[in-house]
Short mmCIF file of C-alpha atoms in Angstrom, two decimals:
data_model
loop_
_atom_site.label_atom_id
_atom_site.label_comp_id
_atom_site.label_asym_id
_atom_site.label_seq_id
_atom_site.Cartn_x
_atom_site.Cartn_y
_atom_site.Cartn_z
CA UNK A 1 60.89 112.55 98.36
CA UNK A 2 62.95 109.41 99.17
CA UNK A 3 65.46 108.54 101.44
CA UNK A 4 68.30 107.13 100.38
CA UNK A 5 69.90 106.48 104.32
CA UNK A 6 67.11 104.23 104.60
CA UNK A 7 66.72 102.53 101.90
CA UNK A 8 69.93 101.28 101.99
CA UNK A 9 69.49 100.89 105.43
CA UNK A 10 66.81 98.32 104.46
CA UNK A 11 68.78 96.26 101.67
CA UNK A 12 71.57 95.38 104.26
CA UNK A 13 69.09 94.38 107.12
CA UNK A 14 66.94 91.76 104.26
CA UNK A 15 70.58 91.06 102.45
CA UNK A 16 72.17 89.72 106.51
CA UNK A 17 72.38 86.16 105.40
CA UNK A 18 75.93 85.99 105.97
CA UNK A 19 78.82 86.15 102.36
CA UNK A 20 79.05 82.85 100.94
CA UNK A 21 81.20 82.24 97.90
CA UNK A 22 80.10 83.17 93.87
CA UNK A 23 79.33 80.53 91.54
CA UNK A 24 79.84 81.18 87.98
CA UNK A 25 81.89 79.37 85.46
CA UNK A 26 85.46 82.08 85.99
CA UNK A 27 84.62 80.49 89.62
CA UNK A 28 84.14 76.68 89.24
CA UNK A 29 86.66 76.34 86.54
CA UNK A 30 89.81 77.43 89.04
CA UNK A 31 88.22 76.73 92.77
CA UNK A 32 88.33 80.31 93.76
CA UNK A 33 86.28 83.26 95.76
CA UNK A 34 84.64 85.80 93.20
CA UNK A 35 87.53 88.40 95.54
CA UNK A 36 90.09 85.59 94.16
CA UNK A 37 89.78 88.45 90.90
CA UNK A 38 87.23 90.44 92.07
CA UNK A 39 87.19 93.65 94.39
CA UNK A 40 83.81 94.24 93.12
CA UNK A 41 83.14 92.72 90.23
CA UNK A 42 83.47 94.11 87.80
CA UNK A 43 86.90 95.94 89.61
CA UNK A 44 89.39 93.30 89.13
CA UNK A 45 92.29 92.71 91.42
CA UNK A 46 96.14 91.38 90.09
CA UNK A 47 95.56 88.54 90.30
CA UNK A 48 92.44 89.44 88.13
CA UNK A 49 94.66 91.23 85.35
CA UNK A 50 96.58 88.07 84.80
CA UNK A 51 93.52 84.74 84.25
CA UNK A 52 92.77 87.48 81.97
CA UNK A 53 95.47 88.06 79.93
CA UNK A 54 95.88 84.21 80.74
CA UNK A 55 92.95 83.84 78.86
CA UNK A 56 91.06 82.11 81.43
CA UNK A 57 92.49 79.02 80.77
CA UNK A 58 93.65 78.09 84.80
CA UNK A 59 91.66 75.38 86.16
CA UNK A 60 91.25 73.04 88.90
CA UNK A 61 88.57 70.89 87.95
CA UNK A 62 89.01 68.14 86.29
CA UNK A 63 89.72 68.10 82.42
CA UNK A 64 89.51 65.03 79.45
CA UNK A 65 92.11 64.84 78.19
CA UNK A 66 93.50 63.40 75.73
CA UNK A 67 97.34 63.21 74.25
CA UNK A 68 99.44 61.65 71.51
CA UNK A 69 101.92 59.27 72.13
CA UNK A 70 104.23 59.74 69.86
CA UNK A 71 105.22 62.74 70.58
CA UNK A 72 103.96 63.51 73.31
CA UNK A 73 102.06 66.48 72.94
CA UNK A 74 98.41 66.34 74.72
CA UNK A 75 96.27 66.71 72.10
CA UNK A 76 92.71 67.33 73.86
CA UNK A 77 92.02 69.44 77.57
CA UNK A 78 88.04 70.08 77.83
CA UNK A 79 86.78 71.11 80.99
CA UNK A 80 84.30 67.93 82.57
CA UNK A 81 81.17 70.93 82.39
CA UNK A 82 80.31 73.61 80.15
CA UNK A 83 81.63 77.17 81.63
CA UNK A 84 77.90 78.78 81.10
CA UNK A 85 76.99 81.67 83.33
CA UNK A 86 73.26 83.65 83.49
CA UNK A 87 74.00 87.51 85.02
CA UNK A 88 69.79 89.05 85.94
CA UNK A 89 69.69 93.25 86.33
CA UNK A 90 66.52 95.09 87.96
CA UNK A 91 66.91 98.65 88.55
CA UNK A 92 65.35 102.02 89.58
CA UNK A 93 64.90 104.70 87.87
CA UNK A 94 63.80 107.62 88.77
CA UNK A 95 64.77 111.65 88.16
CA UNK A 96 64.30 114.45 88.77
CA UNK A 97 62.11 115.60 86.41
CA UNK A 98 60.39 113.04 83.42
CA UNK A 99 61.90 112.70 80.47
CA UNK A 100 59.60 114.99 77.74
CA UNK A 101 57.06 112.40 77.20
CA UNK A 102 57.67 109.74 79.00
CA UNK A 103 56.87 108.14 82.61
CA UNK A 104 58.73 108.95 85.51
CA UNK A 105 59.74 106.47 88.12
CA UNK A 106 60.25 103.45 86.48
CA UNK A 107 60.62 100.05 86.50
CA UNK A 108 63.63 97.58 85.12
CA UNK A 109 62.96 93.72 85.20
CA UNK A 110 64.84 92.42 84.00
CA UNK A 111 66.87 95.77 82.82
CA UNK A 112 69.33 93.12 81.51
CA UNK A 113 69.37 88.88 81.58
CA UNK A 114 72.60 88.01 80.56
CA UNK A 115 74.09 84.15 79.53
CA UNK A 116 78.12 83.95 78.99
CA UNK A 117 80.59 80.91 77.43
CA UNK A 118 82.90 82.38 79.76
CA UNK A 119 86.15 79.94 80.68
CA UNK A 120 88.71 77.14 79.47
CA UNK A 121 88.30 76.52 75.72
CA UNK A 122 91.87 74.48 75.06
CA UNK A 123 94.92 75.00 77.64
CA UNK A 124 95.80 78.78 75.32
CA UNK A 125 92.52 79.33 74.09
CA UNK A 126 89.93 80.91 77.28
CA UNK A 127 86.97 82.60 76.14
CA UNK A 128 84.50 85.19 78.07
CA UNK A 129 80.98 85.32 75.34
CA UNK A 130 78.18 87.29 76.26
CA UNK A 131 74.93 87.10 75.14
CA UNK A 132 72.39 89.73 76.64
CA UNK A 133 68.34 90.72 75.95
CA UNK A 134 68.01 94.31 77.63
CA UNK A 135 63.93 94.09 77.94
CA UNK A 136 63.55 94.24 74.36
CA UNK A 137 66.51 92.47 72.43
CA UNK A 138 68.02 89.49 71.84
CA UNK A 139 71.59 89.38 70.65
CA UNK A 140 76.02 89.41 71.41
CA UNK A 141 76.55 91.48 73.63
CA UNK A 142 80.62 91.95 74.72
CA UNK A 143 82.69 89.32 73.45
CA UNK A 144 86.10 88.12 73.04
CA UNK A 145 88.91 84.84 72.34
CA UNK A 146 91.80 84.95 73.45
CA UNK A 147 95.40 83.20 73.08
CA UNK A 148 97.59 83.11 75.89
CA UNK A 149 101.39 82.19 76.23
CA UNK A 150 104.75 82.17 78.36
CA UNK A 151 108.17 81.86 77.38
CA UNK A 152 111.22 84.14 78.82
CA UNK A 153 113.75 85.47 76.39
CA UNK A 154 117.76 85.84 78.13
CA UNK A 155 116.80 87.44 81.49
CA UNK A 156 113.18 88.27 80.58
CA UNK A 157 109.80 87.31 81.40
CA UNK A 158 107.61 87.29 78.35
CA UNK A 159 103.95 86.64 78.45
CA UNK A 160 101.65 86.87 74.45
CA UNK A 161 98.81 86.29 73.22
CA UNK A 162 96.18 86.99 70.18
CA UNK A 163 92.13 88.50 71.21
CA UNK A 164 89.53 88.39 69.24
CA UNK A 165 87.15 90.99 70.48
CA UNK A 166 83.50 92.92 69.27
CA UNK A 167 84.65 96.36 71.36
CA UNK A 168 86.98 98.31 71.59
CA UNK A 169 89.15 98.25 75.89
CA UNK A 170 86.35 94.79 76.29
CA UNK A 171 90.35 93.40 75.58
CA UNK A 172 91.88 95.77 79.00
CA UNK A 173 92.93 94.69 82.16
CA UNK A 174 92.40 98.54 84.13
CA UNK A 175 89.08 99.76 85.45
CA UNK A 176 89.66 102.88 83.08
CA UNK A 177 89.20 102.12 79.84
CA UNK A 178 85.49 102.90 78.24
CA UNK A 179 84.35 99.12 78.41
CA UNK A 180 84.85 98.54 82.27
CA UNK A 181 85.13 102.12 84.02
CA UNK A 182 82.96 103.68 86.42
CA UNK A 183 79.42 103.56 86.29
CA UNK A 184 79.56 99.69 85.13
CA UNK A 185 76.12 100.08 85.11
CA UNK A 186 73.07 103.14 85.20
CA UNK A 187 69.80 104.03 83.98
CA UNK A 188 68.37 103.78 80.70
CA UNK A 189 65.18 105.83 81.25
CA UNK A 190 67.42 109.18 82.13
CA UNK A 191 68.90 111.24 80.26
CA UNK A 192 72.54 111.28 78.90
CA UNK A 193 74.50 114.24 77.16
CA UNK A 194 74.29 114.14 73.93
CA UNK A 195 78.20 113.36 72.70
CA UNK A 196 80.71 110.88 73.68
CA UNK A 197 83.81 109.68 72.38
CA UNK A 198 83.81 107.13 69.04
CA UNK A 199 85.29 104.62 70.95
CA UNK A 200 82.61 104.63 74.16
CA UNK A 201 79.87 103.82 71.09
CA UNK A 202 81.88 100.84 69.27
CA UNK A 203 80.58 97.96 70.90
CA UNK A 204 79.15 95.05 69.08
CA UNK A 205 79.29 97.13 65.07
CA UNK A 206 82.88 96.24 64.58
CA UNK A 207 85.69 93.36 65.24
CA UNK A 208 88.78 93.21 65.81
CA UNK A 209 91.92 90.93 65.73
CA UNK A 210 95.54 92.20 67.63
CA UNK A 211 98.32 90.88 69.10
CA UNK A 212 99.58 92.08 73.26
CA UNK A 213 101.86 91.68 75.15
CA UNK A 214 102.83 91.77 78.52
CA UNK A 215 107.09 92.25 79.86
CA UNK A 216 108.25 91.38 83.10
CA UNK A 217 104.95 91.89 84.15
CA UNK A 218 106.08 96.02 83.68
CA UNK A 219 105.28 96.66 80.17
CA UNK A 220 102.24 95.99 78.23
CA UNK A 221 102.42 96.03 74.47
CA UNK A 222 98.76 95.75 71.95
CA UNK A 223 98.40 96.34 68.83
CA UNK A 224 94.80 96.02 67.38
CA UNK A 225 92.93 96.54 64.08
CA UNK A 226 89.27 96.53 64.20
CA UNK A 227 86.93 96.13 60.73
CA UNK A 228 82.69 97.04 60.48
CA UNK A 229 80.70 94.17 61.65
CA UNK A 230 77.58 95.07 63.28
CA UNK A 231 74.52 94.06 65.08
CA UNK A 232 71.11 94.16 64.56
CA UNK A 233 71.86 95.98 60.13
CA UNK A 234 72.84 94.71 57.09
CA UNK A 235 76.00 92.40 57.32
CA UNK A 236 77.94 92.64 55.39
CA UNK A 237 77.40 96.82 55.50
CA UNK A 238 75.96 98.23 51.94
CA UNK A 239 73.75 101.09 51.32
CA UNK A 240 71.81 100.98 54.03
CA UNK A 241 75.03 101.12 56.77
CA UNK A 242 76.10 103.88 58.53
CA UNK A 243 79.49 104.86 60.05
CA UNK A 244 80.52 101.89 58.43
CA UNK A 245 84.56 101.45 58.73
CA UNK A 246 86.34 102.10 55.48
CA UNK A 247 89.30 99.20 56.12
CA UNK A 248 90.42 98.74 59.10
CA UNK A 249 90.39 101.06 62.66
CA UNK A 250 93.97 100.17 63.87
CA UNK A 251 93.70 100.28 68.58
CA UNK A 252 96.49 101.04 70.75
CA UNK A 253 96.85 100.72 73.54
CA UNK A 254 100.52 101.11 76.43
CA UNK A 255 101.03 101.10 79.43
CA UNK A 256 103.26 100.15 83.00
CA UNK A 257 102.50 98.38 86.06
CA UNK A 258 104.84 98.98 89.16
CA UNK A 259 103.47 97.16 93.09
CA UNK A 260 105.39 98.56 95.47
CA UNK A 261 104.24 97.36 99.49
CA UNK A 262 100.84 98.13 99.33
CA UNK A 263 101.10 99.79 96.63
CA UNK A 264 100.04 99.54 92.71
CA UNK A 265 99.88 101.53 90.15
CA UNK A 266 98.92 102.29 86.02
CA UNK A 267 99.60 104.41 84.47
CA UNK A 268 98.91 104.52 80.06
CA UNK A 269 97.23 105.52 77.14
CA UNK A 270 95.10 103.77 74.54
CA UNK A 271 93.33 104.76 71.24
CA UNK A 272 92.10 105.13 67.75
CA UNK A 273 91.61 106.19 64.32
CA UNK A 274 89.21 104.99 62.34
CA UNK A 275 87.48 106.14 58.25
CA UNK A 276 83.86 105.87 59.30
CA UNK A 277 81.39 106.69 55.57
CA UNK A 278 79.17 108.79 56.43
CA UNK A 279 76.12 106.87 54.41
CA UNK A 280 76.86 103.52 52.98
CA UNK A 281 80.07 101.85 51.36
CA UNK A 282 80.90 104.67 49.14
CA UNK A 283 81.32 109.14 49.48
CA UNK A 284 82.04 111.13 51.96
CA UNK A 285 84.73 110.26 55.04
CA UNK A 286 84.85 111.44 58.45
CA UNK A 287 88.09 110.86 60.09
CA UNK A 288 87.88 110.48 63.69
CA UNK A 289 91.18 109.58 65.88
CA UNK A 290 90.49 109.86 70.09
CA UNK A 291 93.74 109.94 71.80
CA UNK A 292 93.14 108.60 75.45
CA UNK A 293 95.49 107.76 78.37
CA UNK A 294 94.42 106.87 82.06
CA UNK A 295 95.96 106.19 85.60
CA UNK A 296 94.59 103.57 87.81
CA UNK A 297 96.02 103.54 92.03
CA UNK A 298 94.81 101.27 94.33
CA UNK A 299 96.18 100.68 98.39
CA UNK A 300 95.16 97.89 100.52
CA UNK A 301 94.10 98.44 103.83
CA UNK A 302 93.18 96.40 106.56
CA UNK A 303 89.61 97.01 106.07
CA UNK A 304 89.69 96.79 102.95
CA UNK A 305 91.53 98.14 99.06
CA UNK A 306 91.16 102.25 98.14
CA UNK A 307 90.82 102.83 94.30
CA UNK A 308 91.47 105.20 92.34
CA UNK A 309 90.83 105.85 88.26
CA UNK A 310 91.27 108.89 86.18
CA UNK A 311 91.66 108.92 82.54
CA UNK A 312 91.24 111.31 79.49
CA UNK A 313 90.01 111.53 76.17
CA UNK A 314 90.27 113.37 73.55
CA UNK A 315 88.46 113.27 70.06
CA UNK A 316 89.54 115.10 67.37
CA UNK A 317 86.98 114.99 64.30
CA UNK A 318 88.04 115.83 60.34
CA UNK A 319 85.02 115.68 58.29
CA UNK A 320 84.81 115.44 54.58
CA UNK A 321 81.08 115.60 54.81
CA UNK A 322 80.84 119.46 56.24
CA UNK A 323 83.22 122.02 56.22
CA UNK A 324 83.32 121.26 59.94
CA UNK A 325 85.96 119.28 62.49
CA UNK A 326 84.84 118.82 65.47
CA UNK A 327 87.39 118.69 68.48
CA UNK A 328 85.81 117.07 72.15
CA UNK A 329 87.76 116.09 75.38
CA UNK A 330 86.15 113.41 78.20
CA UNK A 331 88.07 113.54 81.54
CA UNK A 332 86.44 111.04 84.07
CA UNK A 333 88.34 110.49 87.73
CA UNK A 334 86.78 108.29 90.33
CA UNK A 335 87.45 106.63 94.08
CA UNK A 336 86.73 104.12 94.96
CA UNK A 337 86.74 101.63 98.79
CA UNK A 338 86.03 98.81 98.86
CA UNK A 339 85.01 97.17 102.10
CA UNK A 340 86.19 93.19 103.58
CA UNK A 341 82.41 93.33 104.63
CA UNK A 342 80.85 93.74 101.25
CA UNK A 343 80.06 97.59 101.68
CA UNK A 344 81.09 99.29 99.18
CA UNK A 345 81.16 103.83 98.13
CA UNK A 346 82.42 105.83 94.68
CA UNK A 347 82.55 108.94 94.23
CA UNK A 348 83.11 109.85 90.48
CA UNK A 349 84.28 113.43 88.41
CA UNK A 350 82.95 113.72 84.84
CA UNK A 351 84.15 116.97 82.77
CA UNK A 352 82.94 116.81 78.93
CA UNK A 353 83.63 119.89 76.58
CA UNK A 354 84.37 121.05 72.85
CA UNK A 355 83.16 122.50 69.50
CA UNK A 356 80.83 124.42 68.97
CA UNK A 357 78.35 122.22 66.54
CA UNK A 358 74.60 122.43 65.73
CA UNK A 359 75.53 119.02 64.05
CA UNK A 360 76.96 117.13 66.93
CA UNK A 361 74.57 118.95 69.69
CA UNK A 362 70.83 119.86 68.72
CA UNK A 363 70.98 122.56 72.24
CA UNK A 364 70.33 126.10 73.16
CA UNK A 365 73.88 126.21 72.77
CA UNK A 366 74.89 122.99 70.17
CA UNK A 367 77.70 122.57 72.80
CA UNK A 368 78.88 119.48 74.11
CA UNK A 369 80.12 120.75 77.51
CA UNK A 370 78.57 118.75 80.34
CA UNK A 371 79.42 117.67 83.47
CA UNK A 372 79.09 116.29 87.36
CA UNK A 373 79.05 114.30 90.16
CA UNK A 374 78.61 110.42 90.79
CA UNK A 375 77.34 109.00 93.77
CA UNK A 376 77.04 105.12 94.36
CA UNK A 377 76.75 103.46 97.30
CA UNK A 378 76.58 99.17 97.39
CA UNK A 379 76.29 96.33 99.40
CA UNK A 380 77.41 92.29 98.56
CA UNK A 381 75.69 90.56 101.20
CA UNK A 382 77.77 87.09 98.58
CA UNK A 383 80.57 87.58 96.45
CA UNK A 384 77.67 87.05 93.55
CA UNK A 385 75.42 89.20 94.90
CA UNK A 386 75.20 93.03 94.37
CA UNK A 387 72.75 96.13 94.96
CA UNK A 388 73.83 99.36 94.66
CA UNK A 389 72.49 103.13 95.05
CA UNK A 390 73.84 105.54 92.57
CA UNK A 391 73.08 109.66 92.35
CA UNK A 392 74.40 111.57 89.25
CA UNK A 393 74.12 115.39 89.03
CA UNK A 394 74.69 117.56 86.15
CA UNK A 395 76.16 121.37 87.22
CA UNK A 396 75.43 121.36 83.00
CA UNK A 397 74.27 119.51 80.61
CA UNK A 398 74.41 120.16 76.85
CA UNK A 399 76.64 123.21 76.43
CA UNK A 400 74.13 124.60 79.57
CA UNK A 401 72.69 124.72 83.48
CA UNK A 402 69.90 126.42 82.17
CA UNK A 403 67.32 125.86 79.77
CA UNK A 404 69.57 123.74 77.68
CA UNK A 405 67.09 122.73 74.96
CA UNK A 406 65.11 125.81 74.30
CA UNK A 407 62.57 124.37 75.65
CA UNK A 408 63.01 124.91 79.39
CA UNK A 409 65.13 121.98 81.21
CA UNK A 410 67.59 123.14 83.02
CA UNK A 411 70.67 120.87 84.02
CA UNK A 412 70.02 119.38 86.74
CA UNK A 413 66.58 118.55 85.99
CA UNK A 414 68.33 115.39 84.69
CA UNK A 415 70.28 114.65 87.99
CA UNK A 416 68.38 110.22 88.34
CA UNK A 417 68.42 107.49 91.42
CA UNK A 418 69.43 104.42 90.18
CA UNK A 419 69.07 101.81 92.75
CA UNK A 420 70.49 98.55 90.74
CA UNK A 421 70.21 94.19 91.79
CA UNK A 422 72.59 92.52 90.41
CA UNK A 423 73.10 88.87 90.57
CA UNK A 424 75.76 86.21 88.99
CA UNK A 425 75.53 82.55 89.30
#
């Protein structure tokens, strides 16, 4: 077998060239190190959350400006360079038992290559737009354009804005929701449980416009309305489309945050309600309601930061296409230690359960129940470069610990070792 500790030590030895400043477009725009916004990318610091809420517009770089003399209003404020960045991920995956019909011990080079247009557009508008090649296709990935401004209502401060994005929760500033939750990268060559929530699967299939506000740096609220906008399929939706949203799907987010001493905590709720045509743009409709609850806690140490994330999503699916309704719960929790020397360690637990349904899970039990642990060790020799080792273990997979597929495959056969090299520049 592969000795994980020896591999990790080897990566550290090979990478001991020192720690330097990252160069992606946000770092170039602000003149700040990546560590100003990230404990370990993409995990946001308090400053990183503020930078995102303020529409990615803070800049210390030279700009091209034009003002109208009559009203002294700035009519143009362009960055003196295009805010472009790139990302490369390459990985190795080894499953405890090869996935049926595939070769084990696979290398993805690349797993992903992404280009970003990310930075200030105007003094109050900024963007995070990602285009990705995943080894098979090239297309739109996570994308957001947002407007932000500040005002006060008496003694109350108000940060408010508008978001246009293509993935519910990609606009979120906490690392507890689906778009940015742990693990932020995983193997494409491993089996995954058959069922996950709707809100985890709408990325690049919808477009949403919404408004948000942060009151006194304490209470955050957002309402965004999503409509189908599929990538790689008919647009507008037609008779060939699948699971098209009828009308709009409202997404909500409410969160309370508070910092005291070396501590920070966030407690919130989020969710989406969507009526989807089963096929085409007419006919039977399935009604999905996803309600989520989340918690994030941070504690600053002399040597680094401890971060805890937890979330619970409860999904109810009411079907007009069949006589069955479906209920599903997804719980996740992870603890992270990020050290100032670039080392990091994470342990996570996940547990999903729900109604027995052969239409949802084709297994020996027809149940969506899965649970297990994820362990990860990472090292950032430079703030824009990450090497990580991840190991995922399953105690239950698609409703059973043994012979879950009726063909002799056990849950533990899907245990996966995943090595990742992640470069941002």
